[in-house]
């Protein structure tokens, strides 16, 4: 191919959010030539939007906290379906990653005695989220970028070229991974501005592409989140797990339209905000499930006392894990106690003085005042569930972030397993840092094992990738990508959304098959220079593949757990706790789905829990491990 820009790197990181940047820093620290690619501007990733904070058991505000308590909370949140090794590594290493960020220059909010302050969040037993007001993600990205610049300055001093070992390619979309045999040999993409094709020859790719929210109609996700990394992995022969588990954040704005879907951070509830229905009732007390009884307050008085005295009172039920709160809101609205625009009220205005709200939640206050003329210090917000996060993702080895494809690694939201069936707030930012670092180190170890034998890119595969990318220009009068996208979003929202039913999911799969057929003849007009219709046409194939995984897995799992609620199977079933649903893609593009056991929880980790609590989740056979003589 002649009109092709070619680069050669040791490591190519796709994604410049927290996971991608931390992975790239690690790869560069191992001395490797590393490229960071991102679809949008450098610095504009979901990570930057994260508000609440980073969960890490530093114990600065309550010294009872420890990695063991964090591990327990994470498994409870994920309803025990988490990959236990990932949850363990995450809980153990998160504090180191936060302190490390400080050494990179992060300026966290402080406690009165000068330590990093930590705030309460849903599902976390102790105040655990290190934060910078409600702009934590911004500080995280700023700091990681600053670290990258400092490494580039080091390289400039050493080699005279700041980009000798670490270079950013912004506004470049990767559309395919290239393989020699089964191993990664490169990545293929296009510059969004010029449409020009680019080849990265590389034996290792780290996927850090974030989530899939744009497949749903109401979402807190922005335009980049079309499941590209999930789909790239599938096409390269890797597997996706847990795709049925999609998190609907309970509090997205439902009104006014200018802010529909935009997130209201959980910190609003962590700092005292309460949920009320149209009758003015604080309804969450009616929705504490049996597995959480005894951990949450029964009365408003006790719940309110908890904010001042958490050691001697139980926490408010507004701080239950997200899946519970989202289902409760959904039910209130369904039973006719919703707001005029189909949500419930979230009120912090009557709970804290205006100046305190502005101090603690500056972005929330500013953003809603500017975008929607809603003053959160003076009136309640109207909120409801919004598609926010995907727990499912690329199946990886916990320690190295390696996928089944040699040379392919994944970290951050695109990877699966860590959060089980439901992620706790704050556990994503820590996940990005812990597993971003591990992915960088994993790639370095893999490269070392390769020695000088690097897989080669075949010209045939390169031509094939270019042909697929150009196909929409050849379909004159073909299907409109915007229409297809709208229909996809509507179908996923209506038929595979927060409450799922067998018949509807079957209908969704039929619609997806039809959309896939129509997408094969999607057509675009114009030329390759900045052409959003073309970009969307290419993203569609990813969204369709990923949506099919979500729908297939959701239909297969006949129980309700975490971010997967079946109206026809409303309870959690211990027999399903040990099952991961694993998707792979056939050569004809179809999705296969198999059952695979969830890795067993080590005995010493099981012993962190009360046996009575374990009995709510585990089968008798699983519990029997605890009866065997200690090794
Ligand atoms: P992202 O930060 O999503 O970055 C993905 C990167 O991949 C981007 O650079 C994108 O351009 C790039 N990319 C994607 N596809 C391609 C492609 N084909 N080619 C090239 N580049 C590509 N979590 C918390 O723990 N605490 C919080 O307080 C919190 N608040 C949140 C608030 C909001 C509004 C949202 C949306 C999320 C929040 N989350 C929070 C979740 C968390 O922010 C995300 O899960 C996390 O930032 C994902 O990070 P990542 O590094 O995996 O990917």
XYZ file of C-alpha atoms and ligand atoms in Angstrom:
684
model
C 0.000 0.000 0.000
C 1.511 3.328 -1.000
C -0.473 6.063 0.786
C 0.352 4.757 4.243
C 2.158 6.270 7.195
C 4.314 3.636 8.916
C 5.649 3.564 12.483
C 7.448 0.951 14.477
C 7.214 0.627 18.291
C 7.895 -1.882 21.047
C 4.547 -1.173 22.691
C 1.423 0.471 21.315
C -1.115 1.641 23.890
C -4.579 2.297 22.457
C -6.294 4.785 24.763
C -5.102 7.812 26.706
C -7.334 7.595 29.780
C -5.952 6.638 33.167
C -5.282 3.011 32.220
C -3.514 3.846 28.960
C -1.335 6.575 30.430
C -0.302 4.503 33.443
C 0.485 1.550 31.146
C 2.553 3.763 28.842
C 4.532 5.208 31.759
C 5.348 1.684 32.923
C 6.390 0.529 29.453
C 8.611 3.586 29.025
C 10.099 3.068 32.508
C 11.116 -0.385 31.242
C 13.021 1.429 28.485
C 10.578 0.503 25.710
C 9.664 2.672 22.713
C 6.011 3.347 23.371
C 3.209 4.927 21.338
C 0.016 6.244 22.936
C -2.924 6.496 20.539
C -6.233 8.194 21.245
C -9.343 8.788 19.212
C -10.023 12.267 20.577
C -7.832 15.073 21.857
C -5.070 14.111 24.277
C -6.492 14.683 27.741
C -10.113 14.186 26.737
C -10.949 10.729 28.037
C -13.642 9.468 30.373
C -11.130 9.451 33.135
C -11.153 13.218 33.051
C -14.880 13.191 33.810
C -14.536 11.120 36.978
C -15.787 13.151 39.849
C -16.055 11.227 43.097
C -12.563 9.926 43.654
C -10.143 6.993 43.779
C -10.896 4.152 46.175
C -7.851 3.088 48.203
C -7.758 1.813 51.788
C -5.205 4.292 53.106
C -7.138 4.574 56.372
C -6.516 8.320 56.612
C -10.006 9.178 57.837
C -10.856 5.918 59.561
C -7.876 3.840 60.615
C -10.006 0.665 60.705
C -9.752 0.525 56.944
C -7.406 -1.995 55.313
C -6.957 -3.808 51.991
C -8.898 -6.729 53.438
C -11.966 -4.539 54.120
C -11.677 -3.025 50.645
C -11.471 -6.523 49.140
C -14.585 -7.548 51.090
C -16.545 -4.514 49.942
C -15.501 -5.080 46.313
C -16.678 -8.689 46.352
C -19.929 -7.736 48.039
C -20.476 -5.046 45.423
C -19.717 -7.503 42.600
C -21.954 -10.133 44.263
C -18.988 -12.492 44.537
C -18.577 -12.925 40.796
C -15.359 -10.904 40.689
C -12.091 -12.466 39.615
C -10.786 -12.831 43.186
C -7.121 -12.410 42.259
C -7.876 -9.143 40.479
C -9.915 -7.889 43.425
C -7.079 -8.845 45.778
C -4.328 -7.162 43.737
C -6.524 -4.095 43.351
C -7.263 -3.771 47.070
C -3.631 -4.390 48.039
C -2.018 -2.062 45.494
C -4.468 0.853 45.251
C -2.914 2.820 48.166
C 0.576 2.581 46.593
C -0.807 3.851 43.286
C -2.427 6.862 44.984
C 0.744 7.750 46.882
C 2.684 7.316 43.661
C 0.366 9.839 42.000
C 1.369 12.312 44.696
C 4.996 11.793 43.753
C 3.959 12.645 40.171
C 2.499 15.916 41.498
C -1.172 15.239 42.332
C -2.719 17.624 44.837
C -5.459 15.802 46.736
C -7.820 17.430 49.234
C -6.396 17.104 52.755
C -7.637 16.145 56.221
C -7.247 18.675 59.055
C -3.917 17.057 59.976
C -2.629 17.259 56.412
C -3.149 13.729 55.114
C -4.945 12.841 51.857
C -8.627 13.214 52.623
C -11.017 10.343 51.886
C -14.764 10.488 51.377
C -17.673 8.086 51.759
C -19.129 6.358 48.740
C -21.769 3.693 48.048
C -20.761 0.189 49.120
C -17.495 1.256 50.829
C -17.518 0.500 54.558
C -15.182 3.374 55.465
C -14.414 6.773 53.923
C -12.082 5.581 51.175
C -12.163 7.839 48.133
C -9.147 10.103 47.749
C -10.438 13.136 45.889
C -9.886 16.609 44.528
C -13.260 18.269 45.083
C -15.419 16.674 42.423
C -12.673 16.935 39.799
C -10.590 13.923 40.729
C -10.332 12.476 37.210
C -9.062 15.776 35.882
C -6.280 15.810 38.466
C -5.447 12.188 37.738
C -5.072 12.834 34.009
C -3.222 16.110 34.565
C -0.733 14.337 36.789
C -0.176 11.365 34.483
C 0.298 13.702 31.521
C 2.766 15.731 33.559
C 4.689 12.537 34.321
C 4.749 11.715 30.606
C 6.121 15.166 29.794
C 8.803 14.755 32.429
C 9.823 11.391 30.907
C 9.917 13.025 27.471
C 12.147 15.780 28.870
C 14.437 13.093 30.238
C 14.584 11.492 26.774
C 15.298 14.843 25.166
C 18.242 15.397 27.490
C 19.529 11.906 26.755
C 18.883 11.565 23.010
C 18.023 15.049 21.749
C 14.528 13.815 20.801
C 11.691 14.271 23.297
C 9.600 11.674 21.485
C 12.345 9.084 21.183
C 10.646 6.659 23.556
C 7.182 8.073 24.250
C 5.014 9.625 21.560
C 1.335 10.587 21.552
C -0.808 10.149 18.429
C -4.017 12.088 19.127
C -7.201 12.043 17.033
C -6.201 8.765 15.459
C -8.660 5.843 15.505
C -7.446 2.251 15.420
C -9.790 0.038 13.382
C -7.996 -3.304 13.333
C -5.253 -5.303 14.985
C -2.889 -7.277 12.754
C -1.544 -10.720 13.569
C 1.104 -13.128 12.420
C -0.374 -16.523 13.146
C -1.996 -15.906 16.517
C 0.405 -13.227 17.759
C 0.060 -9.457 17.532
C 2.152 -7.863 14.798
C 0.578 -4.425 14.426
C -2.306 -1.983 14.650
C -4.035 -0.254 11.752
C -5.959 3.030 11.899
C -6.653 6.419 10.355
C -6.058 10.061 11.233
C -9.485 11.523 11.937
C -8.586 14.830 10.355
C -7.067 13.675 7.061
C -8.469 10.154 6.804
C -4.958 8.972 5.978
C -4.151 5.383 6.990
C -1.483 4.595 9.571
C 0.271 1.347 10.397
C 1.974 0.682 13.732
C 4.276 -2.320 13.525
C 4.496 -3.650 17.057
C 4.654 -6.994 18.857
C 2.553 -5.730 21.788
C -0.699 -3.809 21.992
C -2.277 -2.672 25.245
C -5.995 -1.996 24.895
C -7.158 0.822 27.188
C -10.140 2.049 25.196
C -12.732 2.400 27.976
C -16.419 1.562 27.709
C -19.369 0.836 25.440
C -22.041 3.349 26.586
C -22.762 4.762 23.136
C -24.666 1.598 22.262
C -27.396 2.817 24.647
C -29.704 5.780 24.200
C -29.433 7.334 27.660
C -25.809 7.334 28.800
C -23.253 9.301 30.750
C -20.641 8.261 28.155
C -19.354 10.561 25.426
C -18.988 9.883 21.684
C -15.727 7.907 21.817
C -17.181 5.045 23.860
C -18.245 2.675 21.119
C -16.665 -0.509 22.472
C -13.744 -0.366 20.036
C -11.263 -2.178 22.274
C -13.804 -4.890 23.108
C -14.424 -5.440 19.383
C -10.738 -5.237 18.383
C -10.015 -7.939 20.953
C -12.858 -10.146 19.713
C -11.748 -9.883 16.096
C -8.150 -10.713 17.058
C -9.280 -13.926 18.777
C -9.473 -12.798 22.412
C -12.525 -13.425 24.597
C -14.962 -11.173 26.454
C -16.415 -12.106 29.840
C -19.326 -10.844 31.947
C -20.812 -8.774 29.121
C -24.323 -9.051 30.570
C -23.256 -6.799 33.429
C -23.808 -3.191 32.441
C -23.965 -0.564 35.143
C -26.779 1.927 35.044
C -25.722 4.730 37.338
C -28.747 5.583 39.460
C -28.396 9.324 39.195
C -28.177 10.708 35.688
C -30.065 13.947 35.070
C -33.417 13.278 33.394
C -34.347 16.943 32.995
C -33.841 19.441 31.390
C -32.965 17.949 27.983
C -29.687 19.890 27.743
C -28.218 17.663 30.476
C -30.113 14.391 29.904
C -27.960 11.417 30.857
C -25.230 13.575 32.437
C -24.010 12.172 35.680
C -24.733 13.485 39.156
C -21.840 12.121 41.162
C -22.481 9.715 43.990
C -20.635 12.158 46.251
C -23.864 14.165 46.348
C -25.342 11.262 48.317
C -22.076 10.536 50.140
C -22.094 14.125 51.374
C -25.729 14.048 52.577
C -28.010 14.259 49.511
C -31.185 12.151 49.730
C -33.564 10.580 47.221
C -37.289 11.345 47.460
C -40.266 10.325 45.346
C -43.084 12.590 44.166
C -44.809 12.088 47.561
C -41.750 13.483 49.328
C -40.890 10.071 50.811
C -37.247 9.010 51.336
C -37.991 5.695 49.675
C -34.621 3.908 49.816
C -35.461 2.514 53.275
C -37.995 0.248 51.507
C -35.344 -1.235 49.221
C -32.596 -2.661 51.446
C -32.175 -6.250 50.150
C -31.775 -9.147 52.578
C -28.074 -9.607 51.801
C -27.428 -6.055 53.061
C -29.761 -6.064 56.104
C -27.849 -5.168 59.246
C -25.388 -3.021 57.288
C -27.732 -0.108 56.491
C -29.884 2.133 58.715
C -33.595 1.388 59.200
C -34.629 4.924 60.145
C -33.972 8.417 58.824
C -32.711 9.490 62.261
C -29.999 6.828 62.369
C -29.078 7.427 58.721
C -28.653 11.146 59.404
C -26.600 10.548 62.549
C -24.184 8.407 60.458
C -22.810 11.448 58.617
C -21.428 12.802 61.919
C -20.798 9.536 63.769
C -20.215 6.643 61.350
C -18.686 4.373 64.002
C -21.867 4.161 66.038
C -24.579 4.310 63.380
C -25.490 2.408 60.242
C -25.120 4.123 56.879
C -28.046 5.564 54.877
C -29.597 3.235 52.275
C -29.014 5.922 49.625
C -25.446 4.589 49.748
C -26.297 1.024 48.774
C -24.368 -0.247 45.716
C -25.424 1.373 42.456
C -27.412 -1.543 41.057
C -29.683 -1.548 44.107
C -30.303 2.202 43.966
C -30.901 2.163 40.199
C -33.490 -0.628 40.503
C -35.225 1.167 43.374
C -35.548 4.381 41.340
C -36.793 2.418 38.355
C -39.457 0.818 40.517
C -40.637 4.090 42.084
C -41.088 5.590 38.622
C -42.819 2.468 37.308
C -45.267 2.519 40.224
C -46.253 6.102 39.496
C -44.280 7.933 42.172
C -41.782 9.527 39.798
C -41.168 13.169 38.927
C -42.931 14.828 35.970
C -40.041 13.832 33.692
C -39.708 10.210 34.744
C -37.104 10.365 37.499
C -36.983 10.929 41.258
C -35.753 13.908 43.256
C -32.184 14.080 44.517
C -31.969 16.831 47.075
C -28.857 18.237 48.662
C -30.194 21.811 48.836
C -32.090 21.270 52.116
C -29.335 19.161 53.620
C -26.219 21.351 53.475
C -25.636 25.131 53.476
C -25.182 26.590 49.985
C -21.539 27.534 50.552
C -20.758 23.996 51.750
C -22.343 22.500 48.612
C -20.298 24.828 46.414
C -17.123 23.971 48.316
C -17.627 20.216 48.185
C -19.241 19.900 44.750
C -17.927 22.800 42.670
C -18.214 21.121 39.256
C -21.716 19.806 39.887
C -22.848 23.257 40.928
C -21.142 25.039 38.052
C -22.077 22.540 35.336
C -25.800 22.351 36.069
C -26.098 26.115 36.583
C -24.359 26.782 33.269
C -25.855 24.018 31.143
C -29.363 23.753 32.563
C -30.012 26.711 34.860
C -30.522 24.284 37.752
C -29.134 25.614 41.055
C -28.379 22.550 43.199
C -27.979 24.751 46.294
C -31.601 25.904 45.962
C -33.618 23.085 44.377
C -33.626 19.299 43.998
C -32.441 17.612 40.823
C -34.551 15.198 38.768
C -32.522 12.040 38.302
C -32.850 8.505 36.957
C -30.675 5.602 35.779
C -28.218 6.253 32.934
C -25.947 3.716 31.199
C -22.597 4.399 32.772
C -20.076 1.601 32.883
C -19.527 -1.908 31.582
C -18.277 -4.474 34.056
C -17.776 -6.947 31.221
C -14.697 -6.800 29.075
C -11.673 -8.520 27.663
C -10.691 -11.634 29.592
C -7.237 -11.081 31.074
C -4.721 -12.736 33.330
C -4.963 -10.944 36.686
C -1.227 -10.504 37.257
C -0.070 -9.517 33.766
C -3.232 -8.189 32.026
C -2.437 -10.587 29.144
C -5.327 -11.761 26.972
C -5.502 -15.112 25.172
C -3.804 -13.535 22.151
C 0.007 -13.446 22.478
C 1.120 -9.810 22.637
C -2.341 -8.409 23.404
C -3.009 -6.879 26.824
C -5.993 -4.993 28.236
C -6.483 -2.703 31.237
C -9.081 -0.335 32.652
C -12.752 -0.349 31.727
C -12.129 -2.422 28.587
C -10.924 -5.359 30.720
C -13.375 -7.673 32.502
C -13.391 -9.626 35.745
C -12.251 -7.132 38.353
C -15.692 -5.784 39.278
C -17.757 -8.960 38.947
C -21.409 -8.171 38.389
C -21.291 -4.592 39.678
C -18.556 -1.986 40.195
C -18.347 0.132 43.323
C -17.917 3.861 42.752
C -14.273 4.901 42.982
C -13.040 1.407 42.141
C -12.519 2.308 38.501
C -9.886 4.992 38.969
C -7.913 2.679 41.248
C -8.410 -0.199 38.775
C -6.913 1.948 35.976
C -3.761 2.662 37.954
C -3.245 -0.819 39.385
C -3.855 -2.736 36.162
C -2.510 -0.054 33.829
C 0.828 -0.443 35.567
C 0.567 -4.244 35.466
C -0.271 -4.202 31.738
C 2.831 -2.098 31.004
C 4.967 -4.526 32.987
C 3.216 -7.520 31.367
C 3.993 -6.182 27.895
C 7.637 -5.646 28.879
C 7.949 -9.233 30.124
C 6.341 -10.588 26.946
C 8.742 -8.590 24.760
C 11.679 -9.930 26.656
C 10.434 -13.482 26.111
C 10.255 -12.819 22.338
C 13.917 -11.902 22.038
C 14.654 -10.741 18.488
C 11.805 -12.698 16.881
C 9.148 -10.091 16.168
C 5.943 -11.087 14.353
C 5.713 -9.462 10.907
C 2.807 -7.581 9.322
C 1.577 -9.165 6.100
C 0.782 -6.870 3.171
C -2.341 -8.950 2.502
C -3.748 -8.260 5.985
C -2.910 -4.598 5.609
C -4.805 -4.402 2.311
C -7.744 -6.237 3.872
C -7.895 -3.737 6.782
C -7.854 -0.833 4.316
C -10.566 -2.430 2.170
C -12.876 -2.841 5.191
C -12.237 0.753 6.272
C -13.019 2.128 2.808
C -16.083 -0.049 2.149
C -18.680 2.591 3.232
C -17.488 4.889 0.407
C -18.328 2.165 -2.123
C -21.938 1.735 -0.977
C -23.531 4.581 -2.845
C -27.077 5.138 -1.568
C -26.462 2.565 1.194
C -27.796 2.634 4.741
C -27.346 5.829 6.747
C -24.962 5.279 9.719
C -26.834 7.769 11.923
C -30.157 5.968 11.395
C -28.578 2.613 12.192
C -26.928 4.028 15.315
C -30.202 5.506 16.544
C -32.023 2.218 16.011
C -29.279 0.321 17.813
C -29.379 2.680 20.804
C -33.159 2.511 21.009
C -33.147 -1.304 20.837
C -30.489 -1.682 23.533
C -32.223 0.833 25.778
C -35.692 -0.664 25.393
C -34.888 -4.382 25.168
C -31.577 -4.998 27.002
C -31.726 -2.110 29.483
C -32.007 -1.971 33.223
C -34.829 -4.556 33.585
C -34.646 -7.486 31.172
C -37.171 -10.060 29.929
C -36.566 -13.180 27.809
C -38.941 -12.238 24.974
C -37.497 -8.745 24.656
C -33.917 -9.991 24.529
C -34.835 -12.473 21.805
C -36.370 -9.579 19.910
C -33.184 -7.547 20.501
C -31.075 -10.340 18.996
C -33.313 -10.457 15.924
C -33.054 -6.684 15.547
C -29.276 -6.823 15.991
C -28.972 -9.477 13.275
C -31.006 -7.269 10.952
C -28.945 -4.195 11.883
C -25.763 -6.154 11.228
C -27.073 -7.086 7.784
C -27.961 -3.458 7.052
C -24.631 -2.219 8.425
C -22.803 -4.390 5.900
C -24.115 -1.998 3.241
C -23.738 1.216 5.224
C -22.889 4.066 2.878
C -21.249 7.459 3.349
C -20.817 10.468 1.136
C -17.937 12.874 0.688
C -14.277 12.200 1.144
C -11.907 10.957 3.811
C -11.010 14.367 5.291
C -12.727 14.786 8.653
C -15.905 12.846 7.869
C -17.926 12.019 11.018
C -20.415 9.887 9.045
C -17.569 7.640 7.917
C -16.145 7.485 11.448
C -19.530 6.422 12.800
C -19.939 3.824 10.039
C -16.681 2.215 11.215
C -17.622 2.446 14.893
C -20.975 0.776 14.169
C -19.409 -2.593 13.442
C -17.834 -2.475 16.923
C -21.024 -1.413 18.677
C -23.010 -4.153 16.943
C -20.541 -6.900 17.897
C -20.391 -5.739 21.500
C -24.175 -5.305 21.761
C -24.667 -8.825 20.540
C -22.369 -10.088 23.301
C -24.369 -8.113 25.874
C -27.718 -9.418 24.603
C -26.588 -13.048 24.250
C -25.058 -13.198 27.707
C -28.053 -11.410 29.256
C -30.442 -13.904 27.690
C -28.332 -16.847 28.861
C -28.030 -15.792 32.527
C -31.333 -16.799 34.085
C -30.897 -14.991 37.409
C -30.604 -11.402 38.637
C -27.229 -10.262 39.940
C -25.558 -6.856 40.096
C -25.887 -5.017 36.808
C -28.121 -7.708 35.303
C -31.774 -7.755 36.360
C -34.215 -10.282 34.916
C -37.872 -9.652 35.621
C -38.534 -13.313 34.818
C -35.733 -14.541 37.148
C -35.723 -11.979 39.961
C -33.463 -13.768 42.469
C -29.779 -14.402 42.683
C -28.969 -18.109 42.168
C -25.845 -19.532 43.896
C -25.465 -22.013 41.017
C -24.824 -19.071 38.679
C -22.295 -17.415 40.995
C -19.554 -19.690 39.782
C -20.269 -19.134 36.082
C -18.649 -16.667 33.710
C -20.215 -16.314 30.291
C -17.465 -16.031 27.709
C -17.965 -14.607 24.202
C -15.745 -15.185 21.203
C -16.199 -14.245 17.552
C -16.368 -16.735 14.689
C -14.755 -16.048 11.313
C -18.222 -15.315 9.867
C -18.646 -12.571 12.487
C -21.163 -14.504 14.622
C -20.759 -14.637 18.411
C -20.224 -17.900 20.320
C -20.954 -18.061 24.011
C -19.701 -20.660 26.494
C -19.872 -21.202 30.260
C -16.586 -21.100 32.168
C -16.007 -21.401 35.933
C -15.225 -18.204 37.869
C -11.763 -18.707 39.439
C -12.111 -20.115 42.968
C -11.705 -17.750 45.913
C -8.643 -18.766 47.973
C -9.416 -20.024 51.432
C -7.551 -17.228 53.236
C -9.656 -14.712 51.288
C -12.889 -16.566 52.061
C -11.934 -16.454 55.727
C -12.156 -12.651 55.629
C -15.952 -13.062 55.577
C -18.451 -14.239 58.106
C -19.647 -17.728 57.154
C -23.275 -16.611 57.428
C -22.643 -13.951 54.818
C -20.874 -16.391 52.495
C -23.858 -18.736 52.730
C -25.949 -16.049 50.991
C -23.771 -16.305 47.887
C -21.935 -19.619 47.761
C -23.158 -23.192 47.259
C -22.781 -25.847 49.997
C -19.913 -27.472 48.057
C -18.054 -24.170 47.870
C -18.549 -23.568 51.592
C -17.194 -27.035 52.363
C -13.675 -25.705 51.648
C -13.893 -23.920 54.983
C -14.632 -27.179 56.828
C -11.531 -28.964 55.588
C -8.570 -28.966 58.012
C -6.434 -25.843 57.578
C -3.463 -26.555 55.279
P -11.028 6.149 29.235
O -10.644 7.150 30.225
O -12.469 5.986 28.906
O -10.175 6.418 27.935
C -10.338 5.662 26.763
C -9.363 6.145 25.735
O -9.406 5.276 24.616
C -9.633 7.546 25.190
O -8.415 8.207 25.082
C -10.222 7.276 23.801
O -9.999 8.331 22.897
C -9.430 6.045 23.421
N -10.012 5.217 22.368
C -11.184 4.542 22.380
N -11.329 3.852 21.226
C -10.228 4.111 20.465
C -9.786 3.709 19.178
N -10.508 2.894 18.408
N -8.616 4.180 18.705
C -7.853 5.024 19.448
N -8.214 5.436 20.687
C -9.385 4.976 21.185
N -14.819 6.082 38.181
C -14.312 6.207 39.436
O -13.578 5.338 39.912
N -14.589 7.317 40.195
C -15.388 8.297 39.749
O -15.588 9.279 40.451
C -15.965 8.190 38.422
N -16.784 9.160 37.903
C -17.211 9.071 36.590
C -17.955 10.103 36.028
C -18.373 10.052 34.700
C -19.198 11.167 34.128
C -18.028 8.933 33.887
C -18.463 8.832 32.451
C -17.283 7.897 34.445
C -16.882 7.951 35.794
N -16.128 6.922 36.372
C -15.631 7.048 37.651
C -15.709 5.786 35.559
C -14.313 6.023 35.058
O -14.111 7.381 34.781
C -14.027 5.227 33.796
O -14.415 3.903 33.973
C -12.539 5.264 33.526
O -12.097 6.585 33.466
C -12.167 4.533 32.261
O -10.789 4.757 32.066
P -9.971 4.038 30.931
O -8.559 4.470 31.077
O -10.288 2.596 30.940
O -10.599 4.655 29.605
